[in-house]
Amino acid sequence: MPLVVPHATGRYTVAADALDRLGAYLPDTGIAPGPCLVVTDETVQRLHGDRLRGVLDVLGFAPRVLAVPPGESAKSLAQLGALYDAALSSDGPKVNRQTAVFAFGGGVMGDLGGFFAATLLRGLPLVQLPTTLLAQVDSSLGGKTGINHATGKNLIGAFYPPRLVLADPAVLQTLPPRELASGLAEAVKHALIADAALVMFFEEQLDNALAGDPAVLAETVARAQRIKAEVVIEDEFETGRRAHLNFGHTFAHALERATGFNPAVLTHGEAVAVGMRCALRLSKALAPHLDAERLDALVARLPVPPLPPLDVDDLMAAMQGDKKRGAEGLRFVVLEDVGRAAVVQGVPDALVRDAWTAALG
Amino acid sequence: MPLVVPHATGRYTVAADALDRLGAYLPDTGIAPGPCLVVTDETVQRLHGDRLRGVLDVLGFAPRVLAVPPGESAKSLAQLGALYDAALSSDGPKVNRQTAVFAFGGGVMGDLGGFFAATLLRGLPLVQLPTTLLAQVDSSLGGKTGINHATGKNLIGAFYPPRLVLADPAVLQTLPPRELASGLAEAVKHALIADAALVMFFEEQLDNALAGDPAVLAETVARAQRIKAEVVIEDEFETGRRAHLNFGHTFAHALERATGFNPAVLTHGEAVAVGMRCALRLSKALAPHLDAERLDALVARLPVPPLPPLDVDDLMAAMQGDKKRGAEGLRFVVLEDVGRAAVVQGVPDALVRDAWTAALG
């Protein structure tokens, strides 16, 4: 069953379904076939571009494909400006407020293509077609769009809800194993903070998911989407519960900072996997009845490459740099129980150091 | 009485009141004193910057002033990028989601500062402090923000409601006469499309307003704000009645295009004044009972500089270039009666040519 996410100015559908079924979801979006824009990256275009074009052609769309270089560096003001130039050039049909934008790719394309759609002509209809597991279970839902600034990630952007999120689990078959594992880290995180039954599912099926079993991945996407949808419905503008999605992330961001934000060394999902082990240790210190060992055993099954030597003092310093803006002191998301999270502040440094030491062993 | 404008995600107050009274309106905005950003232009900063700083200081704000060169060219992606850089540099206190942005200036500052606020950290609290009559009665209300693109004006932007619009009629005393007249053209337009009583007010007071009479300008701002507020409350995202605000504008845009968008030759408001005379002629052709002569006599009192020689064929061609995106054929806003407008399509070219000829005499 597709999910429906209501928001301040409307609602959108979230589905785990084949790309070829796009036509079944269009009537609810208010999008009519016609000229449209596809924002994608060159890798996704090469692997899946023909398939999307075929789907759009059959439905009567006339797509213009704007393909940008792959990777996080595409989330720049310069790349955004190039997209505006391409869309507004006289080469194609004139863009108007009915021109749909399809953001087709991983989290980078969802963020860049979403912000492009949010700001061209003060907002065009947006469809998110996430192609990585991380984007399918996390970043494509919830309306966050944006680009990076030299001083930090995602510092420029908008909350802009899509008209539809259609995640096709079949495209995950072309994902590199590390990207699949990274997405599974976020899916496991969703389970830990909100869904004890999904924790049990992963205890049974995580290895099959990591091996790319199509049925297991399809169920993973559908169940993890549901959790993310529930959280963003409750907290559209990130003033409350949405913070729980950051479980493990205060540690993860410090790890990414300490390793130069280089996904060749450590992907975001891998950092989250390590960060969750830290956060579980911290949770156990604050909620002694939590069966942290059981949960740590699950998280430990997520593959993480050998880490370079990391100094706890450096990581503690990196955490200070990452201090959540506007808050006094570091904030951590901890588990109170399986499937139940809370935000804590004022955690003694000694406990944080212990969490690092335990996880980095 | 201040107006309250509800919108999809909240509400904001619109007031015609002294800048010094800012503190009286803050409690309803959710904005607390602290570090804040003022986006302004160098002219407004020179004329009124000290006064705003004094007001903010007394309230306990610590303002950082980001002053850009005056004029329409500031509405660029490059200038926006420079604002991001300045705000995120390590020179000042760190920006966080509670950091308020005060857009202080005319329509350009409202658009640029508003879009900056809409997109920095996915949205900061925004206060519009319009300093031109045009901005006070029109552009500061309704949440439209944006910048220009090489291919057209306002093609990049967002709908982003402010937390407060505070228009101080006293600052209008420093406005050049042509800018005052331009603002009055939009105020008269508001009256024509929505408020027969305000039409009578202008029939009595327009010359005093043009002469800068403070009491008349204060009443003009308050009454014209009310009309704009009513229209945007009814049609937040410009899908219906908001189009009525474009009365005279299809003609005006063609005039601006034909004169190179050069405000030294023809300001937007002056173009609107001429455009309204065209639109009244067209209205009369479609609604014969309309007392267009009476209304034309009012509009004709708005000063317009001598126009360069303009060819009706060129203006007709310029209108095609300005075709409202997404519509089939040109759309015109016409008056059905004093204070009542409608949108028409499929108007015969002969009527449009007649309107040009009559107005350009």
XYZ file of C-alpha atoms in Angstrom, chain A residues 13-282:
270
model
C 2.211 9.715 -2.149
C 5.235 7.613 -1.214
C 5.527 4.244 -2.915
C 7.985 1.394 -3.336
C 7.051 0.246 -6.806
C 8.417 -0.259 -10.305
C 9.355 2.825 -12.310
C 7.130 1.484 -15.083
C 4.149 1.988 -12.802
C 4.673 5.781 -12.700
C 1.489 6.313 -14.704
C -0.624 4.775 -11.948
C 0.520 7.455 -9.499
C 0.345 10.531 -11.732
C -3.378 11.312 -11.436
C -2.964 12.163 -7.739
C -0.041 14.507 -8.408
C -1.810 17.093 -10.545
C 0.969 16.647 -13.096
C -0.150 16.343 -16.717
C 2.053 14.916 -19.471
C 3.930 17.508 -21.502
C 7.397 19.021 -21.557
C 9.281 18.092 -18.382
C 12.781 18.238 -16.935
C 14.800 15.308 -15.603
C 17.622 16.252 -13.216
C 20.002 13.342 -12.903
C 23.699 12.483 -12.766
C 25.742 11.010 -15.559
C 26.086 7.608 -13.881
C 22.377 7.163 -13.269
C 21.658 8.454 -16.762
C 23.984 5.822 -18.230
C 22.553 2.971 -16.142
C 18.849 3.831 -16.059
C 18.281 6.862 -18.291
C 16.863 4.917 -21.214
C 14.407 3.130 -18.974
C 13.063 6.374 -17.477
C 12.881 7.982 -20.899
C 10.879 5.009 -22.135
C 8.436 5.316 -19.232
C 8.031 9.062 -19.740
C 7.636 8.692 -23.510
C 4.845 6.152 -23.125
C 3.023 8.491 -20.747
C 3.246 11.358 -23.235
C 5.951 13.430 -21.550
C 8.632 15.199 -23.597
C 11.611 15.019 -21.223
C 14.692 17.218 -21.364
C 17.479 15.523 -19.446
C 19.852 17.726 -17.434
C 22.674 15.387 -16.373
C 25.315 16.682 -13.959
C 28.601 15.048 -12.895
C 28.127 12.436 -10.159
C 29.125 13.120 -6.578
C 28.582 15.520 -3.715
C 30.363 18.377 -5.517
C 27.272 18.797 -7.723
C 25.457 20.306 -4.724
C 26.922 23.750 -5.434
C 25.550 27.181 -6.255
C 27.542 27.036 -9.511
C 25.906 23.760 -10.581
C 22.493 25.107 -9.585
C 23.132 28.175 -11.736
C 24.071 25.940 -14.661
C 20.770 24.069 -14.259
C 18.813 27.353 -14.304
C 20.711 28.387 -17.442
C 19.995 25.092 -19.174
C 16.313 25.065 -18.238
C 15.739 28.689 -19.244
C 17.779 28.579 -22.447
C 15.894 28.862 -25.693
C 16.954 25.356 -26.752
C 13.854 23.634 -25.442
C 10.197 24.396 -24.866
C 9.599 27.272 -22.461
C 9.453 26.258 -18.846
C 6.192 27.203 -17.124
C 4.701 26.562 -13.696
C 3.202 23.292 -14.916
C 6.563 21.911 -16.071
C 7.356 18.922 -13.847
C 10.841 18.203 -12.538
C 11.885 14.575 -12.005
C 14.839 14.271 -9.607
C 16.359 10.949 -10.639
C 19.286 9.641 -8.649
C 20.674 9.350 -5.143
C 20.547 11.808 -2.282
C 22.631 14.379 -4.145
C 20.168 14.477 -7.045
C 17.197 14.626 -4.686
C 18.721 17.583 -2.859
C 19.964 19.456 -5.928
C 17.042 18.631 -8.212
C 14.598 19.321 -5.398
C 16.068 22.743 -4.643
C 16.154 23.521 -8.362
C 12.448 22.636 -8.595
C 11.692 24.599 -5.407
C 13.173 27.801 -6.795
C 12.646 27.822 -10.578
C 9.621 30.080 -11.269
C 9.071 30.021 -7.475
C 8.350 26.308 -7.520
C 7.668 23.602 -10.116
C 5.920 20.265 -9.471
C 8.561 17.829 -8.210
C 8.715 14.035 -8.425
C 11.429 12.234 -6.488
C 12.687 9.068 -8.173
C 15.406 7.913 -5.759
C 17.832 5.305 -7.069
C 20.001 4.567 -4.018
C 18.776 2.749 -0.941
C 19.757 5.688 1.238
C 17.670 8.053 -0.877
C 14.788 5.588 -1.111
C 14.426 5.070 2.635
C 15.527 8.468 3.859
C 16.470 11.576 1.898
C 13.747 11.494 -0.786
C 11.026 11.780 1.873
C 10.330 14.808 3.982
C 10.838 17.736 1.630
C 14.379 18.722 2.579
C 16.243 20.085 -0.441
C 19.453 22.029 -0.720
C 23.043 22.556 -1.698
C 26.330 22.878 0.154
C 28.359 25.961 1.020
C 32.116 26.146 1.423
C 31.540 26.391 5.180
C 29.258 23.372 5.547
C 26.836 20.896 4.020
C 23.196 21.685 3.259
C 23.473 25.259 4.523
C 21.404 26.599 1.598
C 18.065 25.064 0.715
C 14.347 24.880 1.227
C 11.650 22.687 2.672
C 9.811 21.786 -0.520
C 7.524 18.772 -0.584
C 7.461 16.632 -3.730
C 4.233 15.634 -5.460
C 5.298 11.981 -5.456
C 8.122 9.765 -4.211
C 8.436 6.609 -6.306
C 11.258 4.297 -5.240
C 11.894 1.326 -7.491
C 13.760 -1.357 -5.493
C 14.806 -3.045 -8.761
C 17.288 -0.272 -9.576
C 19.163 -1.131 -6.367
C 20.599 -4.138 -8.203
C 23.107 -1.821 -9.896
C 24.271 -0.222 -6.639
C 27.863 -0.789 -5.532
C 27.877 -2.975 -2.371
C 29.186 -0.162 -0.167
C 26.315 2.104 -1.194
C 23.831 -0.670 -0.507
C 25.338 -1.183 2.950
C 25.218 2.558 3.578
C 21.531 2.652 2.839
C 20.949 -0.344 5.063
C 22.642 1.511 7.909
C 19.993 4.239 7.689
C 17.238 1.634 7.375
C 18.497 -0.149 10.511
C 18.601 3.240 12.236
C 14.949 3.860 11.313
C 14.117 0.489 12.884
C 16.063 1.175 16.071
C 14.367 4.495 16.780
C 10.832 3.565 15.810
C 9.992 -0.042 14.968
C 10.891 -3.049 17.143
C 9.330 -5.422 14.582
C 11.611 -4.091 11.852
C 14.577 -4.671 14.169
C 13.539 -8.323 14.294
C 13.189 -8.378 10.502
C 16.745 -7.122 10.128
C 18.013 -9.620 12.691
C 16.694 -12.293 10.340
C 17.298 -10.724 6.942
C 20.171 -8.228 7.115
C 22.652 -10.580 5.471
C 20.218 -11.289 2.631
C 19.666 -7.559 2.220
C 23.410 -6.967 2.084
C 23.622 -9.689 -0.569
C 21.061 -7.813 -2.658
C 18.114 -10.205 -2.326
C 15.401 -8.411 -4.344
C 12.448 -9.442 -2.179
C 14.227 -8.502 1.044
C 15.263 -5.131 -0.396
C 11.729 -4.413 -1.596
C 10.353 -5.131 1.871
C 13.136 -3.063 3.446
C 12.301 -0.054 1.287
C 8.576 -0.251 1.939
C 8.929 -0.685 5.705
C 11.652 1.921 6.141
C 9.738 4.447 4.014
C 6.793 4.022 6.376
C 8.891 4.964 9.395
C 10.402 8.020 7.743
C 6.960 9.091 6.531
C 5.484 8.801 10.025
C 8.248 10.929 11.489
C 8.042 13.719 8.907
C 4.241 13.782 9.069
C 4.575 14.418 12.801
C 7.307 17.052 12.401
C 7.350 18.629 8.935
C 9.720 21.488 9.731
C 12.181 19.684 12.000
C 11.268 21.257 15.293
C 10.819 18.051 17.281
C 10.692 14.315 16.671
C 12.496 14.542 13.350
C 15.674 14.925 15.400
C 15.374 11.223 16.301
C 16.405 10.456 12.735
C 19.830 11.746 13.781
C 20.444 8.700 15.986
C 24.158 7.957 15.648
C 24.707 11.065 13.544
C 26.474 13.304 16.070
C 29.180 10.647 16.221
C 28.952 9.962 12.472
C 29.480 13.602 11.518
C 32.601 13.747 13.691
C 33.917 10.640 11.966
C 33.214 12.091 8.524
C 34.907 15.335 9.539
C 37.935 13.488 10.903
C 38.235 11.513 7.652
C 37.856 14.557 5.410
C 34.291 13.865 4.225
C 35.795 11.431 1.761
C 33.351 8.660 0.826
C 36.237 6.627 -0.621
C 37.478 6.313 2.978
C 34.150 6.288 4.826
C 30.666 6.731 3.352
C 27.973 8.542 5.288
C 26.171 5.274 5.934
C 29.334 3.600 7.175
C 29.906 6.522 9.514
C 26.330 6.139 10.725
C 26.941 2.444 11.367
C 29.925 3.254 13.613
C 28.052 6.217 15.107
C 25.138 3.994 16.079
C 27.468 1.686 17.971
C 28.712 4.731 19.917
C 25.151 5.913 20.476
C 24.092 2.487 21.705
C 26.916 2.506 24.258
C 25.796 5.948 25.382
